[in-house]
Coordinates of C-alpha atoms and ligand atoms in Angstrom, one line a residue:
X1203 CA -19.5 -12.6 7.2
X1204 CA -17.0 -10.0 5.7
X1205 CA -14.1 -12.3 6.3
X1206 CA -12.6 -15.9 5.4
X1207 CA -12.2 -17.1 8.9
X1208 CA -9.1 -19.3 9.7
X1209 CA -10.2 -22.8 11.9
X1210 CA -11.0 -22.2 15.2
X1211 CA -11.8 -18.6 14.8
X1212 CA -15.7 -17.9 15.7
X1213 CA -16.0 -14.1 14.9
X1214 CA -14.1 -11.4 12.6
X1215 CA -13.0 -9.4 16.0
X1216 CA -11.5 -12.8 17.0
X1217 CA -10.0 -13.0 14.0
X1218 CA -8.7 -9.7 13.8
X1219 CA -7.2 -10.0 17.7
X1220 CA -5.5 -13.1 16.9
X1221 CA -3.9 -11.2 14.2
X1222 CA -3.0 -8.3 16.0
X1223 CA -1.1 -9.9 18.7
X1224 CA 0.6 -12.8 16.4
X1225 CA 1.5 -10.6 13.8
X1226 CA 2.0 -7.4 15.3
X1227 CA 3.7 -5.4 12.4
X1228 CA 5.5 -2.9 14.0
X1229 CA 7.8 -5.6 15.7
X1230 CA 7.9 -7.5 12.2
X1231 CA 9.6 -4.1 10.0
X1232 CA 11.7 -3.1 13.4
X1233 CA 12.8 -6.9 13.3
X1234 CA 13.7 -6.6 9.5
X1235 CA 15.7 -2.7 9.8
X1236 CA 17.3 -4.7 12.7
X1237 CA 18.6 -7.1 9.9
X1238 CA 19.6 -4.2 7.5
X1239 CA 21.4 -2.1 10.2
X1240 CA 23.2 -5.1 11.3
X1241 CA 24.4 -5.6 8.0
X1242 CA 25.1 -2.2 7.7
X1243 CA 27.1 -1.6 10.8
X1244 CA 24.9 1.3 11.7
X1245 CA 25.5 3.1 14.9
X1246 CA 22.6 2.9 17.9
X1247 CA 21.3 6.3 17.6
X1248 CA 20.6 5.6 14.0
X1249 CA 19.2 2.3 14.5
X1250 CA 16.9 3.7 17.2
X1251 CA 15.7 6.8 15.2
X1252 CA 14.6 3.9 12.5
X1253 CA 12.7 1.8 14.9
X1254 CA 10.7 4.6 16.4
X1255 CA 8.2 7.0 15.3
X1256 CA 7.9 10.6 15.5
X1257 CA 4.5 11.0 15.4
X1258 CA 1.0 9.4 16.3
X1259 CA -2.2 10.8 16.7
X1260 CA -5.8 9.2 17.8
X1261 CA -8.9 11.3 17.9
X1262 CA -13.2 10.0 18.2
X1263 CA -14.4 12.4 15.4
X1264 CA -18.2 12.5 15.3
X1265 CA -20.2 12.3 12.4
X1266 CA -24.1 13.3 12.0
X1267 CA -25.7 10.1 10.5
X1268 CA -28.2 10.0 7.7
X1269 CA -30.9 8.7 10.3
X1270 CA -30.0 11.8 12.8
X1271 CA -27.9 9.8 15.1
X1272 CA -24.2 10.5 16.6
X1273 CA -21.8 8.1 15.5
X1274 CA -18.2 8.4 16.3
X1275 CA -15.3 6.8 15.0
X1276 CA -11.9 6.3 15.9
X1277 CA -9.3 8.1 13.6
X1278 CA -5.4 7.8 13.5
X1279 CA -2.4 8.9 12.2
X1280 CA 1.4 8.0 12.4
X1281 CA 4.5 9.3 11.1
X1282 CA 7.9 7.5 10.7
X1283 CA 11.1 9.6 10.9
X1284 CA 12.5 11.5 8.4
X1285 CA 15.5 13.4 8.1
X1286 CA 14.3 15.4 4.8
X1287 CA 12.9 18.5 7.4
X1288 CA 11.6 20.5 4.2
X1289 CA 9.9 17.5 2.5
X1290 CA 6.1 16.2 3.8
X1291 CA 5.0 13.0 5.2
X1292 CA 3.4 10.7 3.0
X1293 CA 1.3 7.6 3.0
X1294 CA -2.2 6.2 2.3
X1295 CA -5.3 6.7 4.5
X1296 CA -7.3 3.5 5.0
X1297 CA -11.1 3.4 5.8
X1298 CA -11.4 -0.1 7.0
X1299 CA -12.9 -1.6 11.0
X1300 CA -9.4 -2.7 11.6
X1301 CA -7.4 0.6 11.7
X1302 CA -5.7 1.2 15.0
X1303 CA -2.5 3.0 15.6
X1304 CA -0.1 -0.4 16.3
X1305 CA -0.8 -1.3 12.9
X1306 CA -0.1 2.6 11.2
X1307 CA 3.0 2.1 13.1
X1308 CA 4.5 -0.7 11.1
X1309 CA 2.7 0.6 7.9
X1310 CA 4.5 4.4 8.4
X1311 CA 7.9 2.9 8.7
X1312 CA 7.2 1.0 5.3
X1313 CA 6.3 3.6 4.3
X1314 CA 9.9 5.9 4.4
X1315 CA 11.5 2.9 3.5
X1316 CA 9.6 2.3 0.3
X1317 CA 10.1 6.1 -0.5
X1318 CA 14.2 5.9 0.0
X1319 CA 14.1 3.1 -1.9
X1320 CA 13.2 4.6 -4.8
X1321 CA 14.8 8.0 -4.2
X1322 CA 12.1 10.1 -3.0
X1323 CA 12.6 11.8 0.4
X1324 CA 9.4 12.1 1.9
X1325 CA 8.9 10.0 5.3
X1326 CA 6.8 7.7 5.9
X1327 CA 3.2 7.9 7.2
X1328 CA -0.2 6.5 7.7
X1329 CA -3.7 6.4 8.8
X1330 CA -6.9 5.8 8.7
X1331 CA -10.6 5.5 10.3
X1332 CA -12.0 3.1 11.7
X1333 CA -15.1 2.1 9.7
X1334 CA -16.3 0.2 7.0
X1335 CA -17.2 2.5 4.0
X1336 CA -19.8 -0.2 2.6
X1337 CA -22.1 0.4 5.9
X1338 CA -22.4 4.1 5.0
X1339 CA -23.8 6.7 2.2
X1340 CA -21.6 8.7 0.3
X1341 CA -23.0 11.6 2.1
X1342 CA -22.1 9.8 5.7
X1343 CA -18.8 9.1 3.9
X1344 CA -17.9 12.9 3.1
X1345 CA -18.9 14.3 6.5
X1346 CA -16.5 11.3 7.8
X1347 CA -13.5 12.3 5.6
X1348 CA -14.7 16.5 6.7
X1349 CA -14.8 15.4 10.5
X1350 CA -10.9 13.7 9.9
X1351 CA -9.5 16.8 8.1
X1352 CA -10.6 19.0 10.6
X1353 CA -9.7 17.0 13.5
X1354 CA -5.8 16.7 11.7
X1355 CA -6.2 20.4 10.7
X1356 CA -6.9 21.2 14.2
X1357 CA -3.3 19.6 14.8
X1358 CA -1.7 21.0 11.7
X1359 CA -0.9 17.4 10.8
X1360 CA -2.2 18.0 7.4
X1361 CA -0.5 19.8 4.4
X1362 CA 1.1 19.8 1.2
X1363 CA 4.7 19.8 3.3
X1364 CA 3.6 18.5 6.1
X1365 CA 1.7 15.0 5.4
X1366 CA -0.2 13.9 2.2
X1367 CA -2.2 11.3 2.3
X1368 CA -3.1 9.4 -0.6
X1369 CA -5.6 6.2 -1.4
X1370 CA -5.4 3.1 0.3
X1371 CA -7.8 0.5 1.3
X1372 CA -11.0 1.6 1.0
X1373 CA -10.4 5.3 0.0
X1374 CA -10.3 6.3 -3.7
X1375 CA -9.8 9.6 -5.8
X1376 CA -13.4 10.9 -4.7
X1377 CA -12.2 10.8 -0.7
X1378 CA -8.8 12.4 -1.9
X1379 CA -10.8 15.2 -3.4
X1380 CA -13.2 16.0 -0.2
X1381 CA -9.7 16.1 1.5
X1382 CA -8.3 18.6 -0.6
X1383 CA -11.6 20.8 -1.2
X1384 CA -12.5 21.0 2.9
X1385 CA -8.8 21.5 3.6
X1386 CA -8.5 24.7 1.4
X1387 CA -11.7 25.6 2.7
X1388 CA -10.5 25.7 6.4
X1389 CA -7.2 26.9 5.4
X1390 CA -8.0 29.2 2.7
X1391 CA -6.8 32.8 4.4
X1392 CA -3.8 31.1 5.6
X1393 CA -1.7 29.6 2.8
X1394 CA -1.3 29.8 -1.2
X1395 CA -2.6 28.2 -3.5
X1396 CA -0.9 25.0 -3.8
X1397 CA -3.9 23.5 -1.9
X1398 CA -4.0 20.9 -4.0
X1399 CA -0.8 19.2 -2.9
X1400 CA -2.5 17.9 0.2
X1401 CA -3.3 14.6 -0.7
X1402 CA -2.1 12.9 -3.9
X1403 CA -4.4 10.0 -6.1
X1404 CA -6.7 13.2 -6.8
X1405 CA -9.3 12.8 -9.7
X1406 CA -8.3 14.2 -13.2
X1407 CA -9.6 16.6 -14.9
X1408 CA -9.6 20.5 -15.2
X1409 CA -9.2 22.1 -11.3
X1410 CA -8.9 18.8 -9.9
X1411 CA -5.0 18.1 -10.2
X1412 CA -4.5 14.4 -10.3
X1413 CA -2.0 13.5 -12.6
X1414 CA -3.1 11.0 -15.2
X1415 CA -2.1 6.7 -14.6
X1416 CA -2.2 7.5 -10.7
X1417 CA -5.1 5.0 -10.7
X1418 CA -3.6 2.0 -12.4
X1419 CA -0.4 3.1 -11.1
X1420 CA 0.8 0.3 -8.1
X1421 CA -0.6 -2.9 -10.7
X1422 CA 0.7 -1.5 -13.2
X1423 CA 4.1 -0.9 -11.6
X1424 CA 3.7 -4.5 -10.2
X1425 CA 4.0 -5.7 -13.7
X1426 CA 6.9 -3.9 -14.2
X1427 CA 8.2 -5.5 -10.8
X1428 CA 7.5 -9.1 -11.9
X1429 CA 8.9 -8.6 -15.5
X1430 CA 12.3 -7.6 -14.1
X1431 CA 12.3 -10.0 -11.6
X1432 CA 11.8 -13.1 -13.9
X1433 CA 14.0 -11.9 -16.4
X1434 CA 17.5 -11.8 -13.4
X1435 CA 15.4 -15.3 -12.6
X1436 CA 15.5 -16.2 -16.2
X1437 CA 12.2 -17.6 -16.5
X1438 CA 9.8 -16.9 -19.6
X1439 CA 6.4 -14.6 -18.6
X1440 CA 4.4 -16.2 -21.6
X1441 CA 1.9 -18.5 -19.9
X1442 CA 3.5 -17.7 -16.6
X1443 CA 0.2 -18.4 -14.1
X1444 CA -0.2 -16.1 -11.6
X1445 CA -3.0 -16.0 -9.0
X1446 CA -4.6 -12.4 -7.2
X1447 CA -5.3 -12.0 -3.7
X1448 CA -7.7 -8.8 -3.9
X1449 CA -9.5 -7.7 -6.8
X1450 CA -9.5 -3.6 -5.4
X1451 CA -7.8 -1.0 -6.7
X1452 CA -3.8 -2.7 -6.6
X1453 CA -5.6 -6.8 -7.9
X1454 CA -7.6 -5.7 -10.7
X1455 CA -5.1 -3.1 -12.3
X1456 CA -2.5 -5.5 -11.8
X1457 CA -4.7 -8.9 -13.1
X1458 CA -5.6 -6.4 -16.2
X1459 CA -2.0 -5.7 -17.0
X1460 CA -0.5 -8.7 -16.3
X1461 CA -2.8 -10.6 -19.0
X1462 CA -1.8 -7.8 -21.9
X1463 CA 1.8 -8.6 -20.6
X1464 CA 1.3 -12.5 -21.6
X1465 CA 1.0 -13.7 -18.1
X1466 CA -2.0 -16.2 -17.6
X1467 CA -4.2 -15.2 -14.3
X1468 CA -5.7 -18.5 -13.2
X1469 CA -7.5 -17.3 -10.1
X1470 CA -8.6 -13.9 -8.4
X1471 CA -10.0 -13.8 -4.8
X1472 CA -12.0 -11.2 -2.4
X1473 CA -13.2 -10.8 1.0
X1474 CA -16.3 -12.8 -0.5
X1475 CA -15.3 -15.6 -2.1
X1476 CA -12.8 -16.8 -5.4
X1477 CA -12.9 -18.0 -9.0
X1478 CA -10.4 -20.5 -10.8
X1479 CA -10.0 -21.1 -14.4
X1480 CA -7.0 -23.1 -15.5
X1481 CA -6.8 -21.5 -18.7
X1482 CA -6.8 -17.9 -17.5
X1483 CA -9.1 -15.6 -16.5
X1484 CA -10.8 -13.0 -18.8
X1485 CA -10.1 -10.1 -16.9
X1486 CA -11.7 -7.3 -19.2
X1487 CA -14.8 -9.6 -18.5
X1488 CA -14.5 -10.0 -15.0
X1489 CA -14.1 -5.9 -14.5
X1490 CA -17.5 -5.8 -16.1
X1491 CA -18.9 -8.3 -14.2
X1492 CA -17.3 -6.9 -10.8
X1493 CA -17.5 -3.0 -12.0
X1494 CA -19.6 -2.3 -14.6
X1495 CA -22.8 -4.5 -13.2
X1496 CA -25.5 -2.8 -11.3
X1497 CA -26.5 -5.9 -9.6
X1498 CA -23.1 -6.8 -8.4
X1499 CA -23.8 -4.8 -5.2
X1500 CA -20.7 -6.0 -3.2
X1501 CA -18.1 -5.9 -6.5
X1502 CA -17.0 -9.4 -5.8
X1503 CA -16.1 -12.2 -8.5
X1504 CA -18.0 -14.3 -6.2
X1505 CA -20.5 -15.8 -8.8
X1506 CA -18.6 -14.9 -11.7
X1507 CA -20.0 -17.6 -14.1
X1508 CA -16.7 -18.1 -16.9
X1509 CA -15.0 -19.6 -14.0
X1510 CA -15.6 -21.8 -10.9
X1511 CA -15.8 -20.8 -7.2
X1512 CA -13.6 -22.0 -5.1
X1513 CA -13.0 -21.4 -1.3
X1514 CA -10.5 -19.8 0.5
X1515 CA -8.2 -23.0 1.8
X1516 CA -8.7 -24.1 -2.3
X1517 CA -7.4 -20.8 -3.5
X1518 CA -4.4 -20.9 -1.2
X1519 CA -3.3 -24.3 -1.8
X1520 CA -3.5 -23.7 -5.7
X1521 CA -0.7 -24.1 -7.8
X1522 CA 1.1 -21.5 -9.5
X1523 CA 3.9 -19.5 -10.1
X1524 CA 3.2 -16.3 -8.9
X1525 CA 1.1 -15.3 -6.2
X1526 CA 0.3 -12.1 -5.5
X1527 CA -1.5 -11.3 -2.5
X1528 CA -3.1 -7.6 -3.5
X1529 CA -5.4 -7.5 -0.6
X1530 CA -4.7 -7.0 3.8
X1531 CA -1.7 -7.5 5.9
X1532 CA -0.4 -10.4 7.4
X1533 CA -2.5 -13.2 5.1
X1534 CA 0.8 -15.3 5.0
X1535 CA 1.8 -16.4 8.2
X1536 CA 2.8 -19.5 10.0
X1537 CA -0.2 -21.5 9.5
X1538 CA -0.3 -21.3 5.7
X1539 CA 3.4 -20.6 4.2
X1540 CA 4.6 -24.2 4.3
X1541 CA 1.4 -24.6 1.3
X1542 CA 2.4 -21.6 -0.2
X1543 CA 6.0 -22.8 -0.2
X1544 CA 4.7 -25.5 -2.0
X1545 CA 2.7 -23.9 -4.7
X1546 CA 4.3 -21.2 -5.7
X1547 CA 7.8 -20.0 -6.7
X1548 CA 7.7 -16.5 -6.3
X1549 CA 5.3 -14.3 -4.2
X1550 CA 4.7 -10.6 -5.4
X1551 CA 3.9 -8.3 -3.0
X1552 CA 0.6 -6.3 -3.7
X1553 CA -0.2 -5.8 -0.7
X1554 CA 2.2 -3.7 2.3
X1555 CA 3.0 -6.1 4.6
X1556 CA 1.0 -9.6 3.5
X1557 CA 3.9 -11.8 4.7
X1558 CA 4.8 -12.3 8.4
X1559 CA 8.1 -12.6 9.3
X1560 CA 8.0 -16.1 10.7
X1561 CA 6.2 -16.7 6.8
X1562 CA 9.3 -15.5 5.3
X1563 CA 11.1 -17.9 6.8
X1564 CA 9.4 -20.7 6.0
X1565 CA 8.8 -19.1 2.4
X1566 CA 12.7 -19.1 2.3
X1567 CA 13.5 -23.0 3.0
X1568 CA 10.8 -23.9 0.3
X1569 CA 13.2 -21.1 -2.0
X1570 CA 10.2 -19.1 -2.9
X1571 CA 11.4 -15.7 -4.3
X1572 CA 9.4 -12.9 -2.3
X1573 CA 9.4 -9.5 -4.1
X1574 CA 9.1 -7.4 -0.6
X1575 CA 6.3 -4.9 -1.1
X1576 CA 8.7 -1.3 -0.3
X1577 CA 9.8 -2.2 -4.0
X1578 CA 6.6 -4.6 -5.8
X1579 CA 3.8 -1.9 -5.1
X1580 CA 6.2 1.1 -4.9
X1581 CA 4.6 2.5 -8.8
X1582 CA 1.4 4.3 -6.3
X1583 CA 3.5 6.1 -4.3
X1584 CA 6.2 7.3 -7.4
X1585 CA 3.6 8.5 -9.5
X1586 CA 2.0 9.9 -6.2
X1587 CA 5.7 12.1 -6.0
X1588 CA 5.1 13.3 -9.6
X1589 CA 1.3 14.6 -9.0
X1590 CA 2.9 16.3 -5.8
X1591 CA 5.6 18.0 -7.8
X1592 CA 3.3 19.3 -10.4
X1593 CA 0.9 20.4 -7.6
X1594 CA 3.3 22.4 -5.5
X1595 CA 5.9 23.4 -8.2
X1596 CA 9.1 21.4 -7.1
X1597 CA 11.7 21.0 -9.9
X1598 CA 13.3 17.3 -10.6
X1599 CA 14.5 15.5 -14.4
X1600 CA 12.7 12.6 -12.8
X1601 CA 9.1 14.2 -13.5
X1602 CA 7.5 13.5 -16.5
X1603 CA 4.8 16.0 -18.2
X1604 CA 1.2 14.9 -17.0
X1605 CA 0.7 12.4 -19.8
X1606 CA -0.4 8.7 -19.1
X1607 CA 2.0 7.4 -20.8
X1608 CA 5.2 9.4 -19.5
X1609 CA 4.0 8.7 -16.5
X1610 CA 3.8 5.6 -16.4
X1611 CA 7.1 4.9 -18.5
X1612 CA 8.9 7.3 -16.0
X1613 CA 7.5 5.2 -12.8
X1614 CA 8.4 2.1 -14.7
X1615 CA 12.1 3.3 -15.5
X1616 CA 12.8 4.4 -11.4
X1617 CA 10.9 0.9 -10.5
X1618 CA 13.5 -1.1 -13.4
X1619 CA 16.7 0.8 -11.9
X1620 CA 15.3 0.0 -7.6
X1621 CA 14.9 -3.8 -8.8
X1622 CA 18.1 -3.8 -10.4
X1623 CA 19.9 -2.4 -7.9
X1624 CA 17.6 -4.7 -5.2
X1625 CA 18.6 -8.0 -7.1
X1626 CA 22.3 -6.7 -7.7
X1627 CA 22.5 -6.0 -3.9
X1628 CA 20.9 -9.6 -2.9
X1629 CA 23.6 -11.2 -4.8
X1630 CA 26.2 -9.8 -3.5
X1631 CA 25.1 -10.0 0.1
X1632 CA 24.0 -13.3 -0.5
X1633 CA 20.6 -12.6 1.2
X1634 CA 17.2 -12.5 0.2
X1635 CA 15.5 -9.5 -1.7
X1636 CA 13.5 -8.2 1.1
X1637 CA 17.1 -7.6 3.4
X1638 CA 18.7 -6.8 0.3
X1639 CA 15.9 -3.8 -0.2
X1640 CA 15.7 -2.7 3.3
X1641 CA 19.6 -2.0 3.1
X1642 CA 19.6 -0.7 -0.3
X1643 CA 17.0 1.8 1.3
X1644 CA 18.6 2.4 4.9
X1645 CA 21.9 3.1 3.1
X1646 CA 19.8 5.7 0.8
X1647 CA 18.8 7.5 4.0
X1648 CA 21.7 7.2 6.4
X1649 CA 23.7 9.8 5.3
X1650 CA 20.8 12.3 5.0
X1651 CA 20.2 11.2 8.8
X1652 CA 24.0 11.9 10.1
X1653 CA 24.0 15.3 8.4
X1654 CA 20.9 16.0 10.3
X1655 CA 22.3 14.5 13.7
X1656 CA 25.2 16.2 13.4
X1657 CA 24.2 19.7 12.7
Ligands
NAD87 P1 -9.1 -1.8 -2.2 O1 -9.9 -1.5 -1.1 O2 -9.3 -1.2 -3.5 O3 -9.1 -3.4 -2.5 C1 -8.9 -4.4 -1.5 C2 -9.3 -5.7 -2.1 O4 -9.0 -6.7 -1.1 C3 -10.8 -5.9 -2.3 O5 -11.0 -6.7 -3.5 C4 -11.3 -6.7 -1.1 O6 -12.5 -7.5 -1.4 C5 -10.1 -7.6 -1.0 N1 -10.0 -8.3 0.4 C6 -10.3 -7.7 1.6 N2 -10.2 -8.7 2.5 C7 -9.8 -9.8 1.9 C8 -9.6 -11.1 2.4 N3 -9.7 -11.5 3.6 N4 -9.3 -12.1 1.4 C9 -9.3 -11.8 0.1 N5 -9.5 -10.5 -0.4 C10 -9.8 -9.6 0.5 O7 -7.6 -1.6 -1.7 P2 -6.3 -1.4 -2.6 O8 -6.0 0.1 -2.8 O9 -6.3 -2.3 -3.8 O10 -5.1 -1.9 -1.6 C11 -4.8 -3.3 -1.4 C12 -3.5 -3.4 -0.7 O11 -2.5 -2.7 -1.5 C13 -3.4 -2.7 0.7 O12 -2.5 -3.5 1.5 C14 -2.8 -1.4 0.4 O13 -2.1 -0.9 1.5 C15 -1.8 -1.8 -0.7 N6 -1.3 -0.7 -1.6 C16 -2.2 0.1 -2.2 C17 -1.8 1.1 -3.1 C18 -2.7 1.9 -3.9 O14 -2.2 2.7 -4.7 N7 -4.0 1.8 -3.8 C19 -0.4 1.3 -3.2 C20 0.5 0.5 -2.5 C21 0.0 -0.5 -1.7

């Protein structure tokens, strides 16, 4: 069974349904800009423009199987609004069974709102197929990712200034790299050669234009998130125990850095099971185990053996001071925040959209701190704007040379200044940091929006 299932639930697609229409996040981020232009006075047409999208896109694209058989799969894309007309779309592409367009929707909007947060002026975007990329071979998984690109080609959706995808959920460097080699194949007569823009979170390495600490980018910027955040909160990191929803991509880079930063990770979970160890995980050991280990076919800690398994309800009622849920959407809701509330005291957000808005709530009278995704996991799409820059030649002080460590000292000085000016802003409204960065972002945008409207 690839997922915990909550009481009650019999099947995944039960699951998933009850999901989709409890937690639908489209309504949950128009609810929140809602908040943020109320606060912000801001006039309908504005208020509209945010809540809406400009663009969404569903095709069947149909892929030759290994066996010989037809299979199609559904394939979506979404953008939010943007008033930056010579600046692309951006956001991750997800290969995971749950991807529909409702949930791009909310995901897109995020998605501008993360980037104006942080003073990049791209919009918003994202997408996805409908699969699971653990059912197929690599060679099933290419001709997938060709089928999308020329399906999006076909609409001109895809381009270095038109949308970039980059990784997400299921998706890594290797996908991003098909992307950009079969789009400058199809589009090879017709445009320069700053191909390679297309798609950020490329591989590295001569002709293949990633930029160096894309990888480790969001956990490592989730460190830098958490360290700011407890030092306005005044609490010490040393020994601070922290627990990790998702051990992918955004977990493990973030379980690795935050033990070298002197936090203690007591627990990690997946879709297959969870480990706890009250005196902190070894997480260089656990990447072995999980990565490096030819017989850990599914890359779970699920049998780990320096720590003990635990199940799902046991890692969510465990005790700790931050938990981070690095993993899928909506995995704090109603049923379980009042535990949470009384477990935790802050929750980072890994994940884009993990906590529902009735969650928040709840999260709120139990005075949780919640570090709102658009600013905890926004080091991915920073250091995504740097590879893009140096891919298509645009000039800005804020791009460091393509050096791990610039890079990542660059993302982490834009990520210190946004969670400055996100705590300042919280104090002074006397709200809570996930309004407090919505407005800090809307306010980025607005006047970019009215120059627009009015010309
Ligand atoms: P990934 O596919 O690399 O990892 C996902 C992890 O979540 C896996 O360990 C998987 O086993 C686990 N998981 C799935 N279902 C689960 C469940 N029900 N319970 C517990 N664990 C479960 O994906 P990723 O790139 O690490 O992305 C994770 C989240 O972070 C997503 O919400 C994504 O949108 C967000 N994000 C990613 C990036 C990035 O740079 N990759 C940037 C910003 C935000």
């Amino acid at each position: 069974m690839p997922y915990y299932l909550p009481a009650g639930m019999a099947t995944a697609r039960q699951w998933e349904s009850a999901m989709a229409q409890e937690n639908n996040d489209v309504y949950h981020i128009i609810d929140r800009i809602k908040d943020a232009a109320n606060i912000l006075d801001l006039d309908d047409w504005l208020v509209h423009k945010l809540c809406s999208v400009k663009m969404e896109w569903a095709s069947d694209i149909e892929v030759r199987m290994d066996d010989g058989s037809l299979r199609e799969f559904r394939a979506v894309r979404v953008w939010h609004r943007s008033p930056h007309t010579d600046k692309p779309h951006k956001g991750g592409l997800r290969y995971h069974p749950a991807v529909n367009v409702e949930m791009m929707k909310g995901h897109a909007m995020e998605m501008s709102l993360k980037c104006w947060l942080l003073g990049i002026k791209w919009g918003g975007a994202k997408g996805g197929v409908a699969v699971n990329p653990r059912e197929l071979s690599a060679q099933e998984l290419k001709k997938v990712t060709e089928a999308l690109v020329e399906a999006m080609n076909e609409r001109n959706i895809l381009g270095p200034f038109r949308d970039v995808p980059a990784p997400d959920i299921g998706t890594n460097a290797t996908v991003m790299n098909w992307i950009r080699q079969y789009y400058a194949r199809l589009r090879r007569s017709r445009e320069d050669a700053r191909f390679a823009g297309v798609v950020t979170g490329k591989p590295i390495g001569e002709d293949l234009d990633g930029i160096p600490g894309r990888t480790e980018a969001t956990g490592y910027g989730l460190v830098q998130v958490l360290n700011k955040i407890l030092d306005v909160y005044g609490k010490d990191r040393n020994g601070c125990e922290v627990k990790v929803m998702g051990f992918g991509n955004v977990g493990a880079h973030f379980a690795k850095f935050a033990v070298e930063a002197g936090y203690k990770v007591i627990a990690i979970s997946d879709e297959h099971g969870a480990i706890h160890s009250p005196s902190g995980i070894d997480v260089d050991k656990l990447w072995q185990y999980v990565y490096d280990n030819p017989n850990n076919t599914l890359r779970s800690v699920n049998g780990y053996a320096d720590a003990s398994g635990i199940n799902h309800e046991e890692f969510m009622s465990l005790k700790c001071n931050v938990f981070v849920p690095a993993a899928l959407e909506n995995v704090i809701d109603k049923n379980n925040a009042d535990v949470i509330g009384d477990n935790c005291e802050f929750v980072l957000e890994g994940a884009n959209g993990p906590t529902t808005n009735r969650a928040d709530d709840i999260l709120e009278r139990h005075n949780v701190i919640v570090v709102p995704d658009i600013l905890a996991n926004a080091g991915g799409v920073v250091v995504s704007y740097f590879e893009w820059a140096h891919n298509v030649n645009i000039r800005d002080d804020r791009v460091p040379m393509a050096d791990k460590d610039a890079v990542l000292a660059a993302m982490s000085d834009m990520l210190h200044k946004a969670t400055t000016q996100v705590t300042s802003r919280a104090e002074q409204l006397d709200t809570n940091l996930r309004k407090a960065a919505y407005v800090v972002s809307i306010e980025r945008a607005k006047p970019h929006f009215e120059a627009k409207h009015l010309a």
